[in-house]
Tab-separated table of C-alpha atoms (C1' of nucleotides) in Angstrom:
chain	number	residue	atom	x	y	z
A	1	UNK	CA	92.833	99.429	85.627
A	2	UNK	CA	89.507	100.174	87.208
A	3	UNK	CA	88.983	103.594	88.739
A	4	UNK	CA	87.182	103.379	92.052
A	5	UNK	CA	85.252	106.418	93.164
A	6	UNK	CA	83.148	107.721	96.012
A	7	UNK	CA	80.382	110.208	95.220
A	8	UNK	CA	79.477	112.790	97.835
A	9	UNK	CA	76.485	115.077	97.537
A	10	UNK	CA	73.698	116.024	99.895
A	11	UNK	CA	71.113	115.451	97.209
A	12	UNK	CA	70.655	111.731	96.790
A	13	UNK	CA	68.970	112.329	93.444
A	14	UNK	CA	72.148	113.849	92.120
A	15	UNK	CA	74.249	110.910	93.334
A	16	UNK	CA	71.899	108.564	91.564
A	17	UNK	CA	72.201	110.636	88.412
A	18	UNK	CA	75.991	110.447	88.414
A	19	UNK	CA	75.859	106.750	89.156
A	20	UNK	CA	73.606	106.102	86.206
A	21	UNK	CA	75.846	108.201	83.976
A	22	UNK	CA	78.879	106.186	85.066
A	23	UNK	CA	77.143	102.857	85.113
A	24	UNK	CA	78.099	102.008	81.539
A	25	UNK	CA	81.703	103.147	81.881
A	26	UNK	CA	83.318	99.789	82.269
A	27	UNK	CA	86.480	100.985	83.984
A	28	UNK	CA	84.802	103.195	86.580
A	29	UNK	CA	83.207	101.731	89.681
A	30	UNK	CA	81.297	103.578	92.371
A	31	UNK	CA	82.439	101.946	95.583
A	32	UNK	CA	80.806	104.335	97.988
A	33	UNK	CA	78.446	107.250	98.371
A	34	UNK	CA	77.939	109.858	101.042
A	35	UNK	CA	75.617	112.752	101.780
A	36	UNK	CA	78.223	114.879	103.526
A	37	UNK	CA	81.937	115.143	104.141
A	38	UNK	CA	81.856	113.331	107.439
A	39	UNK	CA	80.380	110.251	105.803
A	40	UNK	CA	83.203	110.275	103.273
A	41	UNK	CA	85.812	110.377	106.028
A	42	UNK	CA	84.043	107.520	107.778
A	43	UNK	CA	84.180	105.423	104.632
A	44	UNK	CA	87.894	106.130	104.310
A	45	UNK	CA	88.538	105.293	107.943
A	46	UNK	CA	86.698	102.049	107.432
A	47	UNK	CA	89.287	101.262	104.839
A	48	UNK	CA	87.515	101.914	101.555
A	49	UNK	CA	90.267	102.892	99.111
A	50	UNK	CA	88.911	104.863	96.177
A	51	UNK	CA	91.070	106.546	93.584
A	52	UNK	CA	88.918	109.651	93.306
A	53	UNK	CA	86.349	111.439	95.472
A	54	UNK	CA	83.705	113.180	93.414
A	55	UNK	CA	82.270	115.767	95.749
A	56	UNK	CA	79.905	118.651	95.929
A	57	UNK	CA	81.163	121.775	97.651
A	58	UNK	CA	78.225	122.746	99.805
A	59	UNK	CA	77.209	119.948	102.115
A	60	UNK	CA	76.086	119.802	105.749
A	61	UNK	CA	78.264	118.819	108.746
A	62	UNK	CA	81.558	118.788	106.847
A	63	UNK	CA	81.557	120.637	103.543
A	64	UNK	CA	83.576	119.878	100.446
A	65	UNK	CA	86.299	122.377	101.266
A	66	UNK	CA	87.044	121.022	104.709
A	67	UNK	CA	86.758	117.477	103.366
A	68	UNK	CA	89.303	118.239	100.664
A	69	UNK	CA	91.726	119.752	103.172
A	70	UNK	CA	91.515	116.686	105.366
A	71	UNK	CA	91.966	114.320	102.444
A	72	UNK	CA	94.998	116.228	101.156
A	73	UNK	CA	96.611	115.752	104.514
A	74	UNK	CA	95.621	112.217	105.417
A	75	UNK	CA	95.302	110.548	102.020
A	76	UNK	CA	97.710	112.487	99.823
A	77	UNK	CA	97.390	110.184	96.831
A	78	UNK	CA	93.631	110.332	96.789
A	79	UNK	CA	92.292	112.765	94.195
A	80	UNK	CA	89.364	115.075	94.745
A	81	UNK	CA	87.199	116.134	91.828
A	82	UNK	CA	84.984	119.096	92.733
A	83	UNK	CA	81.455	119.504	91.490
A	84	UNK	CA	79.775	122.848	91.542
A	85	UNK	CA	76.971	125.023	90.291
A	86	UNK	CA	77.990	127.858	88.013
A	87	UNK	CA	77.561	130.667	90.414
A	88	UNK	CA	80.038	129.612	93.063
A	89	UNK	CA	83.302	130.944	91.709
A	90	UNK	CA	84.769	131.747	95.099
A	91	UNK	CA	83.966	128.311	96.495
A	92	UNK	CA	85.582	126.569	93.587
A	93	UNK	CA	88.764	128.534	94.029
A	94	UNK	CA	88.743	127.590	97.682
A	95	UNK	CA	88.314	123.943	96.754
A	96	UNK	CA	91.259	123.999	94.407
A	97	UNK	CA	93.366	125.759	96.981
A	98	UNK	CA	92.355	123.120	99.498
A	99	UNK	CA	93.899	120.531	97.224
A	100	UNK	CA	91.222	119.422	94.765
A	101	UNK	CA	92.753	118.197	91.524
A	102	UNK	CA	89.860	118.945	89.264
A	103	UNK	CA	86.606	120.758	88.821
A	104	UNK	CA	83.532	120.077	86.706
A	105	UNK	CA	80.155	121.713	86.587
A	106	UNK	CA	77.029	119.855	87.566
A	107	UNK	CA	75.645	119.950	84.032
A	108	UNK	CA	78.696	118.084	82.818
A	109	UNK	CA	78.048	115.478	80.163
A	110	UNK	CA	79.052	111.877	80.388
A	111	UNK	CA	82.152	111.936	78.223
A	112	UNK	CA	83.610	114.944	79.987
A	113	UNK	CA	83.092	113.431	83.400
A	114	UNK	CA	84.845	110.249	82.359
A	115	UNK	CA	87.660	112.225	80.788
A	116	UNK	CA	88.047	114.225	83.976
A	117	UNK	CA	88.302	111.074	86.081
A	118	UNK	CA	90.929	109.561	83.817
A	119	UNK	CA	92.890	112.785	83.797
A	120	UNK	CA	92.960	112.947	87.583
A	121	UNK	CA	93.998	109.343	88.002
A	122	UNK	CA	96.956	109.976	85.723
A	123	UNK	CA	98.061	112.664	88.127
A	124	UNK	CA	97.004	115.680	86.105
A	125	UNK	CA	94.582	118.501	86.782
A	126	UNK	CA	91.237	118.780	85.043
A	127	UNK	CA	89.224	121.956	84.684
A	128	UNK	CA	85.969	122.215	82.744
A	129	UNK	CA	86.212	124.238	79.581
A	130	UNK	CA	82.807	125.847	79.901
A	131	UNK	CA	83.742	127.764	83.008
A	132	UNK	CA	83.630	131.411	83.980
A	133	UNK	CA	86.799	132.913	82.571
A	134	UNK	CA	87.982	134.258	85.852
A	135	UNK	CA	88.278	130.729	87.224
A	136	UNK	CA	90.127	129.500	84.177
A	137	UNK	CA	92.563	132.386	84.320
A	138	UNK	CA	93.152	131.956	88.001
A	139	UNK	CA	93.728	128.264	87.566
A	140	UNK	CA	96.137	128.635	84.687
A	141	UNK	CA	98.146	131.031	86.777
A	142	UNK	CA	98.116	128.588	89.665
A	143	UNK	CA	99.174	125.729	87.432
A	144	UNK	CA	101.906	127.780	85.869
A	145	UNK	CA	103.353	128.297	89.290
A	146	UNK	CA	102.524	124.950	90.788
A	147	UNK	CA	103.806	122.763	88.018
A	148	UNK	CA	107.133	124.091	86.954
A	149	UNK	CA	108.806	126.883	88.783
A	150	UNK	CA	107.251	126.276	92.125
A	151	UNK	CA	110.036	124.077	93.343
A	152	UNK	CA	113.448	125.659	93.551
A	153	UNK	CA	116.560	123.929	92.235
A	154	UNK	CA	117.532	122.813	95.685
A	155	UNK	CA	114.047	121.492	96.414
A	156	UNK	CA	113.932	119.547	93.174
A	157	UNK	CA	117.342	118.091	93.920
A	158	UNK	CA	116.226	116.973	97.357
A	159	UNK	CA	112.917	115.628	96.098
A	160	UNK	CA	114.749	113.412	93.644
A	161	UNK	CA	116.917	112.036	96.409
A	162	UNK	CA	113.845	111.396	98.565
A	163	UNK	CA	112.258	109.538	95.672
A	164	UNK	CA	115.328	107.344	95.485
A	165	UNK	CA	114.784	106.329	99.053
A	166	UNK	CA	117.422	108.403	100.802
A	167	UNK	CA	116.689	109.457	104.368
A	168	UNK	CA	117.085	113.036	105.532
A	169	UNK	CA	120.364	112.165	107.216
A	170	UNK	CA	121.756	110.498	104.107
A	171	UNK	CA	120.773	113.467	101.981
A	172	UNK	CA	122.305	115.821	104.518
A	173	UNK	CA	125.609	113.977	104.378
A	174	UNK	CA	125.519	113.827	100.604
A	175	UNK	CA	124.951	117.566	100.266
A	176	UNK	CA	127.100	118.414	103.277
A	177	UNK	CA	124.220	120.157	105.006
A	178	UNK	CA	122.463	119.800	108.326
A	179	UNK	CA	119.698	117.249	108.710
A	180	UNK	CA	117.551	120.139	109.901
A	181	UNK	CA	118.052	121.934	106.625
A	182	UNK	CA	116.873	118.924	104.667
A	183	UNK	CA	113.810	118.685	106.869
A	184	UNK	CA	113.057	122.335	106.254
A	185	UNK	CA	113.290	121.808	102.501
A	186	UNK	CA	111.079	118.770	102.896
A	187	UNK	CA	108.427	120.817	104.632
A	188	UNK	CA	108.584	123.509	101.973
A	189	UNK	CA	108.157	120.863	99.283
A	190	UNK	CA	105.162	119.511	101.177
A	191	UNK	CA	103.628	122.954	101.285
A	192	UNK	CA	104.250	123.766	97.660
A	193	UNK	CA	102.961	120.492	96.277
A	194	UNK	CA	100.205	119.969	98.799
A	195	UNK	CA	101.614	116.500	99.394
A	196	UNK	CA	102.439	115.635	102.949
A	197	UNK	CA	103.837	112.134	102.887
A	198	UNK	CA	106.916	110.413	101.705
A	199	UNK	CA	104.993	107.966	99.546
A	200	UNK	CA	103.079	110.813	97.984
A	201	UNK	CA	106.335	112.549	97.138
A	202	UNK	CA	107.709	109.432	95.481
A	203	UNK	CA	104.567	109.173	93.410
A	204	UNK	CA	104.865	112.801	92.411
A	205	UNK	CA	108.548	112.571	91.619
A	206	UNK	CA	108.160	109.495	89.445
A	207	UNK	CA	105.299	111.077	87.540
A	208	UNK	CA	106.670	114.577	87.176
A	209	UNK	CA	110.458	114.739	87.322
B	1	UNK	CA	126.011	79.496	114.376
B	2	UNK	CA	129.393	81.102	114.004
B	3	UNK	CA	130.187	82.883	110.756
B	4	UNK	CA	133.715	82.205	109.572
B	5	UNK	CA	135.316	84.774	107.330
B	6	UNK	CA	138.476	85.481	105.401
B	7	UNK	CA	139.550	89.107	104.981
B	8	UNK	CA	141.447	90.066	101.859
B	9	UNK	CA	143.072	93.465	101.352
B	10	UNK	CA	146.470	94.570	100.213
B	11	UNK	CA	146.746	97.017	103.097
B	12	UNK	CA	147.483	95.041	106.224
B	13	UNK	CA	146.418	98.001	108.338
B	14	UNK	CA	142.938	97.771	106.913
B	15	UNK	CA	142.708	94.061	107.639
B	16	UNK	CA	143.709	94.773	111.217
B	17	UNK	CA	141.039	97.455	111.432
B	18	UNK	CA	138.294	95.092	110.292
B	19	UNK	CA	139.542	92.391	112.606
B	20	UNK	CA	139.405	94.707	115.580
B	21	UNK	CA	135.923	95.822	114.588
B	22	UNK	CA	134.746	92.225	114.406
B	23	UNK	CA	136.644	91.055	117.450
B	24	UNK	CA	133.769	91.655	119.817
B	25	UNK	CA	131.130	90.140	117.540
B	26	UNK	CA	130.800	86.813	119.261
B	27	UNK	CA	129.381	84.934	116.307
B	28	UNK	CA	131.921	86.104	113.739
B	29	UNK	CA	135.411	84.609	113.532
B	30	UNK	CA	138.216	85.626	111.233
B	31	UNK	CA	139.766	82.343	110.163
B	32	UNK	CA	142.098	83.718	107.542
B	33	UNK	CA	143.566	86.808	105.941
B	34	UNK	CA	145.212	87.541	102.639
B	35	UNK	CA	146.897	90.429	100.852
B	36	UNK	CA	145.724	89.467	97.394
B	37	UNK	CA	143.340	87.163	95.563
B	38	UNK	CA	145.860	84.432	94.981
B	39	UNK	CA	146.449	84.058	98.715
B	40	UNK	CA	142.711	83.622	99.233
B	41	UNK	CA	142.562	80.852	96.658
B	42	UNK	CA	145.545	79.174	98.315
B	43	UNK	CA	143.803	79.250	101.678
B	44	UNK	CA	140.717	77.684	100.121
B	45	UNK	CA	142.783	75.026	98.421
B	46	UNK	CA	144.431	74.337	101.751
B	47	UNK	CA	140.999	73.385	103.055
B	48	UNK	CA	139.979	76.457	105.001
B	49	UNK	CA	136.159	76.689	104.783
B	50	UNK	CA	134.892	80.186	105.469
B	51	UNK	CA	131.298	81.266	105.065
B	52	UNK	CA	132.122	84.673	103.640
B	53	UNK	CA	135.085	86.288	101.900
B	54	UNK	CA	135.381	89.948	102.736
B	55	UNK	CA	137.479	91.376	99.946
B	56	UNK	CA	138.831	94.583	98.525
B	57	UNK	CA	138.486	95.049	94.784
B	58	UNK	CA	141.881	96.369	93.784
B	59	UNK	CA	144.654	94.018	94.845
B	60	UNK	CA	147.856	92.832	93.182
B	61	UNK	CA	148.372	89.487	91.400
B	62	UNK	CA	144.704	88.423	91.442
B	63	UNK	CA	142.223	91.223	92.040
B	64	UNK	CA	138.827	91.069	93.725
B	65	UNK	CA	136.919	90.703	90.489
B	66	UNK	CA	138.857	87.732	89.211
B	67	UNK	CA	138.815	86.226	92.687
B	68	UNK	CA	135.043	86.522	92.853
B	69	UNK	CA	134.598	84.929	89.442
B	70	UNK	CA	136.743	81.993	90.471
B	71	UNK	CA	134.931	81.576	93.768
B	72	UNK	CA	131.480	81.720	92.130
B	73	UNK	CA	132.547	78.900	89.877
B	74	UNK	CA	134.556	76.740	92.259
B	75	UNK	CA	132.923	77.387	95.617
B	76	UNK	CA	129.330	78.346	94.755
B	77	UNK	CA	128.138	78.338	98.362
B	78	UNK	CA	130.822	80.695	99.505
B	79	UNK	CA	129.637	84.278	99.686
B	80	UNK	CA	131.706	87.254	98.651
B	81	UNK	CA	131.236	90.616	100.317
B	82	UNK	CA	132.904	93.401	98.353
B	83	UNK	CA	134.632	96.335	99.972
B	84	UNK	CA	135.301	99.489	98.038
B	85	UNK	CA	136.207	103.119	98.137
B	86	UNK	CA	133.492	105.482	96.970
B	87	UNK	CA	135.000	106.275	93.613
B	88	UNK	CA	134.987	102.805	92.125
B	89	UNK	CA	131.474	102.522	90.779
B	90	UNK	CA	132.403	100.553	87.701
B	91	UNK	CA	134.500	98.107	89.678
B	92	UNK	CA	131.726	97.429	92.138
B	93	UNK	CA	129.271	96.673	89.378
B	94	UNK	CA	131.833	94.316	87.917
B	95	UNK	CA	132.179	92.666	91.297
B	96	UNK	CA	128.459	92.141	91.668
B	97	UNK	CA	128.241	90.812	88.141
B	98	UNK	CA	131.103	88.485	88.945
B	99	UNK	CA	128.955	87.000	91.670
B	100	UNK	CA	129.525	89.019	94.827
B	101	UNK	CA	126.517	88.865	97.135
B	102	UNK	CA	127.073	92.145	98.882
B	103	UNK	CA	128.862	95.432	98.882
B	104	UNK	CA	129.872	97.817	101.665
B	105	UNK	CA	132.005	100.916	101.654
B	106	UNK	CA	135.262	100.980	103.543
B	107	UNK	CA	133.978	103.548	105.975
B	108	UNK	CA	131.234	101.144	107.037
B	109	UNK	CA	130.483	101.084	110.731
B	110	UNK	CA	130.513	98.046	112.934
B	111	UNK	CA	126.798	97.300	113.070
B	112	UNK	CA	126.373	97.585	109.333
B	113	UNK	CA	129.272	95.273	108.638
B	114	UNK	CA	127.871	92.659	111.004
B	115	UNK	CA	124.436	93.054	109.507
B	116	UNK	CA	125.887	92.605	106.039
B	117	UNK	CA	127.621	89.386	107.036
B	118	UNK	CA	124.473	87.950	108.596
B	119	UNK	CA	122.434	88.924	105.566
B	120	UNK	CA	124.809	87.180	103.192
B	121	UNK	CA	124.947	84.024	105.275
B	122	UNK	CA	121.163	83.825	105.164
B	123	UNK	CA	121.406	83.800	101.391
B	124	UNK	CA	120.314	87.344	100.740
B	125	UNK	CA	122.022	90.246	99.056
B	126	UNK	CA	123.340	93.190	101.006
B	127	UNK	CA	124.022	96.635	99.591
B	128	UNK	CA	125.077	99.646	101.677
B	129	UNK	CA	122.504	102.342	101.996
B	130	UNK	CA	125.002	105.199	101.782
B	131	UNK	CA	126.117	104.319	98.278
B	132	UNK	CA	126.515	106.198	95.049
B	133	UNK	CA	122.989	106.225	93.786
B	134	UNK	CA	123.746	104.801	90.371
B	135	UNK	CA	124.961	101.580	91.975
B	136	UNK	CA	121.835	101.249	94.055
B	137	UNK	CA	119.626	101.818	91.051
B	138	UNK	CA	121.521	99.330	88.968
B	139	UNK	CA	121.393	96.772	91.716
B	140	UNK	CA	117.717	97.207	92.424
B	141	UNK	CA	116.993	96.620	88.780
B	142	UNK	CA	119.171	93.538	88.792
B	143	UNK	CA	117.414	92.147	91.845
B	144	UNK	CA	114.003	92.996	90.491
B	145	UNK	CA	114.627	90.869	87.452
B	146	UNK	CA	116.433	88.107	89.259
B	147	UNK	CA	113.650	87.403	91.712
B	148	UNK	CA	110.603	87.970	89.495
B	149	UNK	CA	108.563	89.221	92.431
B	150	UNK	CA	107.221	86.019	93.893
B	151	UNK	CA	104.904	87.944	96.167
B	152	UNK	CA	101.784	86.241	97.442
B	153	UNK	CA	98.315	87.661	96.761
B	154	UNK	CA	98.126	89.162	100.195
B	155	UNK	CA	101.541	90.711	99.927
B	156	UNK	CA	100.756	92.236	96.545
B	157	UNK	CA	97.515	93.622	97.914
B	158	UNK	CA	99.301	95.230	100.835
B	159	UNK	CA	102.114	96.555	98.660
B	160	UNK	CA	99.605	98.341	96.476
B	161	UNK	CA	98.044	99.992	99.485
B	162	UNK	CA	101.476	101.048	100.744
B	163	UNK	CA	102.155	102.599	97.340
B	164	UNK	CA	98.917	104.560	97.670
B	165	UNK	CA	100.265	106.139	100.812
B	166	UNK	CA	98.306	104.183	103.396
B	167	UNK	CA	99.935	103.619	106.761
B	168	UNK	CA	100.060	100.214	108.412
B	169	UNK	CA	97.204	101.168	110.700
B	170	UNK	CA	95.015	102.303	107.826
B	171	UNK	CA	95.727	99.109	105.933
B	172	UNK	CA	94.987	97.052	109.016
B	173	UNK	CA	91.572	98.677	109.399
B	174	UNK	CA	90.830	98.205	105.726
B	175	UNK	CA	91.621	94.501	105.762
B	176	UNK	CA	90.245	94.067	109.263
B	177	UNK	CA	93.565	92.707	110.496
B	178	UNK	CA	95.986	93.633	113.232
B	179	UNK	CA	98.570	96.344	112.636
B	180	UNK	CA	101.144	93.739	113.618
B	181	UNK	CA	100.057	91.469	110.807
B	182	UNK	CA	100.526	94.229	108.274
B	183	UNK	CA	103.988	94.889	109.647
B	184	UNK	CA	104.841	91.221	109.309
B	185	UNK	CA	103.710	91.231	105.685
B	186	UNK	CA	105.738	94.386	105.182
B	187	UNK	CA	108.838	92.670	106.469
B	188	UNK	CA	108.250	89.645	104.256
B	189	UNK	CA	107.857	91.935	101.257
B	190	UNK	CA	111.117	93.618	102.209
B	191	UNK	CA	112.867	90.286	102.314
B	192	UNK	CA	111.480	89.010	99.053
B	193	UNK	CA	112.219	92.147	97.094
B	194	UNK	CA	115.451	93.038	98.836
B	195	UNK	CA	113.970	96.508	99.351
B	196	UNK	CA	113.941	97.824	102.872
B	197	UNK	CA	112.286	101.188	102.701
B	198	UNK	CA	108.883	102.585	102.100
B	199	UNK	CA	110.063	104.788	99.263
B	200	UNK	CA	111.762	101.834	97.632
B	201	UNK	CA	108.513	99.900	97.815
B	202	UNK	CA	106.602	102.731	96.166
B	203	UNK	CA	109.176	102.793	93.389
B	204	UNK	CA	108.871	99.077	92.926
B	205	UNK	CA	105.084	99.108	93.003
B	206	UNK	CA	104.798	101.902	90.452
B	207	UNK	CA	107.256	100.184	88.142
B	208	UNK	CA	106.095	96.610	88.500
B	209	UNK	CA	102.441	96.308	89.511
C	1	DT	C1'	102.311	62.578	107.752
C	2	DT	C1'	105.652	65.651	108.317
C	3	DT	C1'	107.307	69.627	106.148
C	4	DC	C1'	106.600	73.979	103.766
C	5	DA	C1'	104.212	78.144	102.400
C	6	DT	C1'	100.998	81.370	103.759
C	7	DA	C1'	98.633	84.142	106.859
C	8	DT	C1'	97.887	85.635	111.174
C	9	DA	C1'	99.317	88.213	115.823
C	10	DC	C1'	102.272	90.161	119.416
C	11	DC	C1'	106.414	92.784	121.522
C	12	DT	C1'	110.313	96.331	121.921
C	13	DA	C1'	113.989	99.418	120.570
C	14	DA	C1'	115.929	102.149	117.178
C	15	DT	C1'	115.407	105.027	113.343
C	16	DG	C1'	112.899	108.182	110.354
C	17	DT	C1'	109.168	111.443	109.102
C	18	DT	C1'	105.766	114.991	109.985
C	19	DA	C1'	104.017	119.224	112.050
C	20	DG	C1'	104.594	122.944	114.783
C	21	DG	C1'	107.485	126.497	115.380
C	22	DT	C1'	111.985	130.151	115.318
C	23	DA	C1'	115.913	132.361	113.144
C	24	DT	C1'	119.808	134.098	110.195
C	25	DA	C1'	122.124	135.304	105.726
C	26	DT	C1'	122.276	136.406	100.936
C	27	DA	C1'	120.806	137.753	96.580
C	28	DT	C1'	117.174	139.550	93.651
C	29	DT	C1'	113.213	142.460	92.679
C	30	DT	C1'	110.276	146.245	93.330
D	1	DA	C1'	115.878	150.919	100.624
D	2	DA	C1'	112.548	147.608	101.628
D	3	DA	C1'	110.390	143.447	100.512
D	4	DT	C1'	110.702	138.803	98.712
D	5	DA	C1'	112.706	134.404	97.539
D	6	DT	C1'	116.039	131.130	98.593
D	7	DA	C1'	118.898	128.529	101.450
D	8	DT	C1'	120.540	127.592	105.665
D	9	DA	C1'	120.079	125.734	110.837
D	10	DC	C1'	117.904	124.553	115.222
D	11	DC	C1'	114.242	122.454	118.563
D	12	DT	C1'	110.494	119.146	120.228
D	13	DA	C1'	106.485	116.081	120.226
D	14	DA	C1'	103.807	112.913	117.781
D	15	DC	C1'	103.479	109.485	114.590
D	16	DA	C1'	105.257	105.741	111.415
D	17	DT	C1'	108.507	102.468	109.832
D	18	DT	C1'	112.221	99.214	110.372
D	19	DA	C1'	114.690	95.399	112.522
D	20	DG	C1'	115.029	92.113	115.678
D	21	DG	C1'	112.527	88.561	117.459
D	22	DT	C1'	108.471	84.813	118.913
D	23	DA	C1'	104.375	82.151	118.003
D	24	DT	C1'	100.047	79.877	116.223
D	25	DA	C1'	96.873	77.934	112.572
D	26	DT	C1'	95.772	76.106	108.111
D	27	DG	C1'	96.053	73.985	103.719
D	28	DA	C1'	99.066	72.062	100.186
D	29	DA	C1'	103.021	69.413	98.803
D	30	DA	C1'	106.538	65.994	99.477
DNA sequence: TTTCATATACCTAATGTTAGGTATATATTT
DNA sequence: AAATATATACCTAACATTAGGTATATGAAA
């Protein structure tokens, strides 16, 4: 299956560089490019449906962090792969907290970039190996929490029922709880996973539970 | 068009309950009742021509399963709607394998029962939403294979976008169509797949596309 | 050529989800 | 003993889907 991407960077030269790197990768297609976050959102509103957004962090008008937050909310299944210079540790952490699923440095080589894209599309996280250690450590800690123990037993139970197509009311009856309680659990699951839609939850559940 | 039904249950009180529920449904007429499978077959042999048999599973002399098998063979256009208590998972699966076209629980409410009858008459399957989940899963699988997803190009395209978490409005913008058109396609997809929820569609899409 | 499948578009009411809260109770950890 | 995590329950407004229609246009099949 072809991976469709949008590249966002305020330096056109850099976009062109990435495009030429990816040009020969037969299963990756650049279906859009943008020089700031706002342009990315416009493309999405126009109905372009990429699988991954490859974005710089520092951009004018809407930066990569705000862009990633908006995407996490509005297009929960769309993955964001962050690009950054070495010296921006804090920004990268902010990006990942905003919901980015991966991070590579700008001097990434071709094979690593392609690997990162494939990894993200499969639903996994990708973090460059040649990174400042503090980022790696922080991320491993985050993953450790986010992937396994983040959801409680009850939340996992409810997520599985959601993935099977049960409504909040049906789940409430099944567990002999209030509908409001189920909705609260739902919201906590949303928060913990950074996924804010029913379809996104089904995707997550089928891939991870 | 009026839907003519026969109700079969070994508890007369239950038959009376269903009859009173259906009494006000102007297009549904109870043209016969029976306390076991043999009585149903006798009615049919006597020339009564119902559209649907509403039958319990456990009954004396001839039970619902054997009754359904006989009907599937002898009266192939006659639909069987199974009624069951919650705890009879295995029996229900046997019923559906025997040729029943629908299944509702005995604590079904009026509107769902009427909906089920209409659905069956139109030639579709009907399965209660508030069912033990293993039955639903089994049935969805069965349907999925039986119908071989004869979705049109457009429908497949839209289903994939739904599975990616797009809303009807987003899809409409993307395809430059009206939101109403997308909803119509949605409904047609529901009908063809026998799946009537967004989460169910995501499940189907991830498993089959 | 009439019928059928496909695709399009519109409408409303009912149901369900999402986002924004607040709030209590219990058990575990620090 | 105080803080934290977990589970429970309630409320409302906004948004989205579902279920019930109706209706038109086009191209392919009978």
